[in-house]
Amino acid sequence: MLRLNHGQANPSFLKASVLTRPLLQTLAHAVEAATQSIARHPKRLMGGIGVILLGTGVTAFGIAPLAPDASDLPVSLVTEMLDLGATQPELNLLPEVAGFSLFRSEIVRRDDTSQSLLQRLGIPDSSAQAFLRSDPVARQLFDGRGTKLVSAETSDRHELQKLTARWTSSSNSREFERLVIEKTEQGFKARLEKGTLQASTRLGSGDIRSSLFASTDAANLPDAVAIQLAELFSGDIDFRRDLRQGDRFSLAYEVLEADGEVMTTGRVLSAEFINNGRAHSAVWFGESDQKGAYYSFDGQSARKEYLASPLQFTRVSSGYGMRFHPVIGGRKPHLGVDYAAPTGTPVRTIGDGVVAFAGQQRGYGNVVFITHRKQHTTVYAHLSRLNVRTGQRVSQGDAVGAVGCTGTCTGPHLHFEFRDKGVHQDPLVALRNSESVPLNPALRARFSAVASAQRLKLDAATTIVQASAE
């Protein structure tokens, strides 16, 4: 019995409901019979499927018009209160973003203050600025001792959290000092630490297109390394006159690092310079208990008894021989060589020896006399300052003073003389023809191992540049 709870039922709807049930039962029996038939007669599969589809289509055609229209069905709105309870987590649609750190690096300039340094670092922190200005340990950051590398860590609000500065030690070339400034709950704290520089090897090479220093700049070599390269072969190559386009060089050199940052460069470990088709090579070799020197790869000394010049880079303004004297006039013999250079340019001894005299002397002004082997004497005159004293032993390359204009002179320059048993010689000829320092035969095996390793590095330097160029 069909019971109607809400008003009078639609007669057409009742008719559809009564007629639909027998038809659905008939369809179900037909599908079941067809399934059993397909299982018994697989070959009649296609025919059976066609019968089912045909029957379904007819049934659908007969039923569809009798179904109620969805738009005529009643729509009800159901509302229910939800009790989240005290145990439910609080809904947070905008969670708080965790803080983060920012890192910046700079170099302390000679005229820097706490304000200017922090401004370049992008740290508008007045408390940090005041601490750098007042704390005696932190103030060492601005005391002017060499180049200082600074790294700073700040909060997302650009407040200083930690600042670290590093610089090389003035007392030991293989050590560095580390200044650490950290923010604590009690405020900023500063401490000074010492560390050991770590040496690593870098490779470089290049081709000569115009000048040596243009080529070393193009190869990104540090200036100190380029100067060593020029000095190393200055006895064999005149870099003002002998260079040719197409000449090339390769080298391996040291860099000294503090906490992974390069602080300075060390010595050139090995180098090769091909000038006008001729190869000149040098490799550094020395035992821990004695002074090292440069040798060619076959063991011949590349270090000569005398340097090619008492100044690193300069020009000869007046050569050896007769000349017109610029002060007293007339033609007079010039018994030395004048090197034009700015006041203060370091002057170095061209070889090992003992200071025979250091002081003032007539037209020489401030002058240094050094005696060497084989009764050789060198003279360094017109100095602006003296770095040595009488009786002091000096080694090749040591600074003996600085270029000036003391005594009889018309402008800053170095007057240099070379005497053999008291007799004046042309310094340019004497220094170029100086003898080489031989390798100790007892160290030959050790040298061969070092030379083989450095040869591989020079080959690698050339390969790296060629691959980069391609």
PDB file of N, CA and C in Angstrom, residues 115-157:
ATOM      1  N   GLN A 115      80.326  54.514  11.540  1.00  0.00           N
ATOM      2  CA  GLN A 115      79.130  54.923  10.801  1.00  0.00           C
ATOM      3  C   GLN A 115      79.261  54.615   9.314  1.00  0.00           C
ATOM      4  N   SER A 116      80.385  54.963   8.703  1.00  0.00           N
ATOM      5  CA  SER A 116      80.542  54.757   7.260  1.00  0.00           C
ATOM      6  C   SER A 116      80.599  53.274   6.911  1.00  0.00           C
ATOM      7  N   LEU A 117      81.253  52.467   7.755  1.00  0.00           N
ATOM      8  CA  LEU A 117      81.346  51.029   7.471  1.00  0.00           C
ATOM      9  C   LEU A 117      79.968  50.373   7.557  1.00  0.00           C
ATOM     10  N   LEU A 118      79.229  50.638   8.644  1.00  0.00           N
ATOM     11  CA  LEU A 118      77.909  50.033   8.785  1.00  0.00           C
ATOM     12  C   LEU A 118      76.940  50.539   7.720  1.00  0.00           C
ATOM     13  N   GLN A 119      77.127  51.765   7.281  1.00  0.00           N
ATOM     14  CA  GLN A 119      76.264  52.299   6.228  1.00  0.00           C
ATOM     15  C   GLN A 119      76.485  51.539   4.927  1.00  0.00           C
ATOM     16  N   ARG A 120      77.739  51.251   4.572  1.00  0.00           N
ATOM     17  CA  ARG A 120      78.010  50.470   3.357  1.00  0.00           C
ATOM     18  C   ARG A 120      77.510  49.039   3.493  1.00  0.00           C
ATOM     19  N   LEU A 121      77.515  48.513   4.707  1.00  0.00           N
ATOM     20  CA  LEU A 121      77.014  47.168   4.938  1.00  0.00           C
ATOM     21  C   LEU A 121      75.491  47.120   4.976  1.00  0.00           C
ATOM     22  N   GLY A 122      74.842  48.296   4.991  1.00  0.00           N
ATOM     23  CA  GLY A 122      73.385  48.341   5.047  1.00  0.00           C
ATOM     24  C   GLY A 122      72.837  47.979   6.405  1.00  0.00           C
ATOM     25  N   ILE A 123      73.530  48.424   7.478  1.00  0.00           N
ATOM     26  CA  ILE A 123      73.118  48.097   8.844  1.00  0.00           C
ATOM     27  C   ILE A 123      72.825  49.395   9.597  1.00  0.00           C
ATOM     28  N   PRO A 124      71.585  49.865   9.610  1.00  0.00           N
ATOM     29  CA  PRO A 124      71.242  51.093  10.344  1.00  0.00           C
ATOM     30  C   PRO A 124      70.997  50.807  11.830  1.00  0.00           C
ATOM     31  N   ASP A 125      72.025  50.285  12.499  1.00  0.00           N
ATOM     32  CA  ASP A 125      71.912  49.859  13.898  1.00  0.00           C
ATOM     33  C   ASP A 125      72.716  50.822  14.760  1.00  0.00           C
ATOM     34  N   SER A 126      72.044  51.721  15.452  1.00  0.00           N
ATOM     35  CA  SER A 126      72.734  52.739  16.250  1.00  0.00           C
ATOM     36  C   SER A 126      73.482  52.138  17.427  1.00  0.00           C
ATOM     37  N   SER A 127      72.941  51.070  18.035  1.00  0.00           N
ATOM     38  CA  SER A 127      73.631  50.449  19.167  1.00  0.00           C
ATOM     39  C   SER A 127      74.925  49.777  18.722  1.00  0.00           C
ATOM     40  N   ALA A 128      74.912  49.138  17.556  1.00  0.00           N
ATOM     41  CA  ALA A 128      76.139  48.534  17.025  1.00  0.00           C
ATOM     42  C   ALA A 128      77.158  49.603  16.680  1.00  0.00           C
ATOM     43  N   GLN A 129      76.691  50.706  16.128  1.00  0.00           N
ATOM     44  CA  GLN A 129      77.589  51.809  15.792  1.00  0.00           C
ATOM     45  C   GLN A 129      78.259  52.372  17.036  1.00  0.00           C
ATOM     46  N   ALA A 130      77.504  52.535  18.097  1.00  0.00           N
ATOM     47  CA  ALA A 130      78.061  53.057  19.337  1.00  0.00           C
ATOM     48  C   ALA A 130      79.074  52.091  19.937  1.00  0.00           C
ATOM     49  N   PHE A 131      78.809  50.767  19.841  1.00  0.00           N
ATOM     50  CA  PHE A 131      79.738  49.777  20.391  1.00  0.00           C
ATOM     51  C   PHE A 131      81.054  49.790  19.621  1.00  0.00           C
ATOM     52  N   LEU A 132      80.997  49.836  18.289  1.00  0.00           N
ATOM     53  CA  LEU A 132      82.223  49.870  17.490  1.00  0.00           C
ATOM     54  C   LEU A 132      83.045  51.117  17.784  1.00  0.00           C
ATOM     55  N   ARG A 133      82.381  52.174  18.143  1.00  0.00           N
ATOM     56  CA  ARG A 133      83.076  53.427  18.406  1.00  0.00           C
ATOM     57  C   ARG A 133      83.696  53.478  19.804  1.00  0.00           C
ATOM     58  N   SER A 134      83.087  52.763  20.777  1.00  0.00           N
ATOM     59  CA  SER A 134      83.520  52.918  22.169  1.00  0.00           C
ATOM     60  C   SER A 134      84.343  51.757  22.707  1.00  0.00           C
ATOM     61  N   ASP A 135      84.108  50.543  22.214  1.00  0.00           N
ATOM     62  CA  ASP A 135      84.809  49.380  22.771  1.00  0.00           C
ATOM     63  C   ASP A 135      86.263  49.352  22.315  1.00  0.00           C
ATOM     64  N   PRO A 136      87.234  49.209  23.241  1.00  0.00           N
ATOM     65  CA  PRO A 136      88.652  49.242  22.856  1.00  0.00           C
ATOM     66  C   PRO A 136      89.071  48.089  21.946  1.00  0.00           C
ATOM     67  N   VAL A 137      88.471  46.910  22.128  1.00  0.00           N
ATOM     68  CA  VAL A 137      88.806  45.776  21.246  1.00  0.00           C
ATOM     69  C   VAL A 137      88.198  45.988  19.863  1.00  0.00           C
ATOM     70  N   ALA A 138      86.944  46.421  19.818  1.00  0.00           N
ATOM     71  CA  ALA A 138      86.279  46.638  18.536  1.00  0.00           C
ATOM     72  C   ALA A 138      86.927  47.761  17.739  1.00  0.00           C
ATOM     73  N   ARG A 139      87.514  48.732  18.424  1.00  0.00           N
ATOM     74  CA  ARG A 139      88.140  49.873  17.714  1.00  0.00           C
ATOM     75  C   ARG A 139      89.353  49.466  16.892  1.00  0.00           C
ATOM     76  N   GLN A 140      89.917  48.273  17.160  1.00  0.00           N
ATOM     77  CA  GLN A 140      91.056  47.810  16.364  1.00  0.00           C
ATOM     78  C   GLN A 140      90.668  47.575  14.905  1.00  0.00           C
ATOM     79  N   LEU A 141      89.362  47.510  14.650  1.00  0.00           N
ATOM     80  CA  LEU A 141      88.889  47.374  13.277  1.00  0.00           C
ATOM     81  C   LEU A 141      89.295  48.557  12.422  1.00  0.00           C
ATOM     82  N   PHE A 142      89.536  49.711  13.040  1.00  0.00           N
ATOM     83  CA  PHE A 142      89.826  50.939  12.285  1.00  0.00           C
ATOM     84  C   PHE A 142      91.220  51.488  12.569  1.00  0.00           C
ATOM     85  N   ASP A 143      92.142  50.641  13.030  1.00  0.00           N
ATOM     86  CA  ASP A 143      93.460  51.161  13.392  1.00  0.00           C
ATOM     87  C   ASP A 143      94.422  51.279  12.220  1.00  0.00           C
ATOM     88  N   GLY A 144      93.983  50.922  11.008  1.00  0.00           N
ATOM     89  CA  GLY A 144      94.779  51.180   9.807  1.00  0.00           C
ATOM     90  C   GLY A 144      95.836  50.171   9.477  1.00  0.00           C
ATOM     91  N   ARG A 145      95.808  48.991  10.085  1.00  0.00           N
ATOM     92  CA  ARG A 145      96.814  47.978   9.803  1.00  0.00           C
ATOM     93  C   ARG A 145      96.389  47.103   8.630  1.00  0.00           C
ATOM     94  N   GLY A 146      96.821  47.434   7.454  1.00  0.00           N
ATOM     95  CA  GLY A 146      96.588  46.615   6.274  1.00  0.00           C
ATOM     96  C   GLY A 146      95.123  46.507   5.878  1.00  0.00           C
ATOM     97  N   THR A 147      94.860  45.595   4.953  1.00  0.00           N
ATOM     98  CA  THR A 147      93.513  45.372   4.441  1.00  0.00           C
ATOM     99  C   THR A 147      92.756  44.447   5.388  1.00  0.00           C
ATOM    100  N   LYS A 148      91.512  44.813   5.706  1.00  0.00           N
ATOM    101  CA  LYS A 148      90.686  44.006   6.587  1.00  0.00           C
ATOM    102  C   LYS A 148      89.415  43.582   5.851  1.00  0.00           C
ATOM    103  N   LEU A 149      89.145  42.292   5.848  1.00  0.00           N
ATOM    104  CA  LEU A 149      87.934  41.760   5.253  1.00  0.00           C
ATOM    105  C   LEU A 149      86.877  41.620   6.342  1.00  0.00           C
ATOM    106  N   VAL A 150      85.683  42.138   6.096  1.00  0.00           N
ATOM    107  CA  VAL A 150      84.622  42.144   7.093  1.00  0.00           C
ATOM    108  C   VAL A 150      83.411  41.398   6.537  1.00  0.00           C
ATOM    109  N   SER A 151      82.852  40.498   7.347  1.00  0.00           N
ATOM    110  CA  SER A 151      81.585  39.843   7.016  1.00  0.00           C
ATOM    111  C   SER A 151      80.630  40.081   8.171  1.00  0.00           C
ATOM    112  N   ALA A 152      79.373  40.421   7.849  1.00  0.00           N
ATOM    113  CA  ALA A 152      78.388  40.770   8.870  1.00  0.00           C
ATOM    114  C   ALA A 152      77.131  39.928   8.690  1.00  0.00           C
ATOM    115  N   GLU A 153      76.549  39.525   9.813  1.00  0.00           N
ATOM    116  CA  GLU A 153      75.278  38.814   9.826  1.00  0.00           C
ATOM    117  C   GLU A 153      74.250  39.692  10.536  1.00  0.00           C
ATOM    118  N   THR A 154      73.108  39.903   9.891  1.00  0.00           N
ATOM    119  CA  THR A 154      72.069  40.743  10.472  1.00  0.00           C
ATOM    120  C   THR A 154      70.745  39.987  10.507  1.00  0.00           C
ATOM    121  N   SER A 155      69.816  40.488  11.329  1.00  0.00           N
ATOM    122  CA  SER A 155      68.463  39.938  11.361  1.00  0.00           C
ATOM    123  C   SER A 155      67.676  40.467  10.172  1.00  0.00           C
ATOM    124  N   ASP A 156      66.416  39.993  10.034  1.00  0.00           N
ATOM    125  CA  ASP A 156      65.582  40.485   8.943  1.00  0.00           C
ATOM    126  C   ASP A 156      65.194  41.943   9.138  1.00  0.00           C
ATOM    127  N   ARG A 157      65.469  42.482  10.338  1.00  0.00           N
ATOM    128  CA  ARG A 157      65.237  43.904  10.583  1.00  0.00           C
ATOM    129  C   ARG A 157      66.524  44.715  10.428  1.00  0.00           C
TER     130      ARG A 157
END
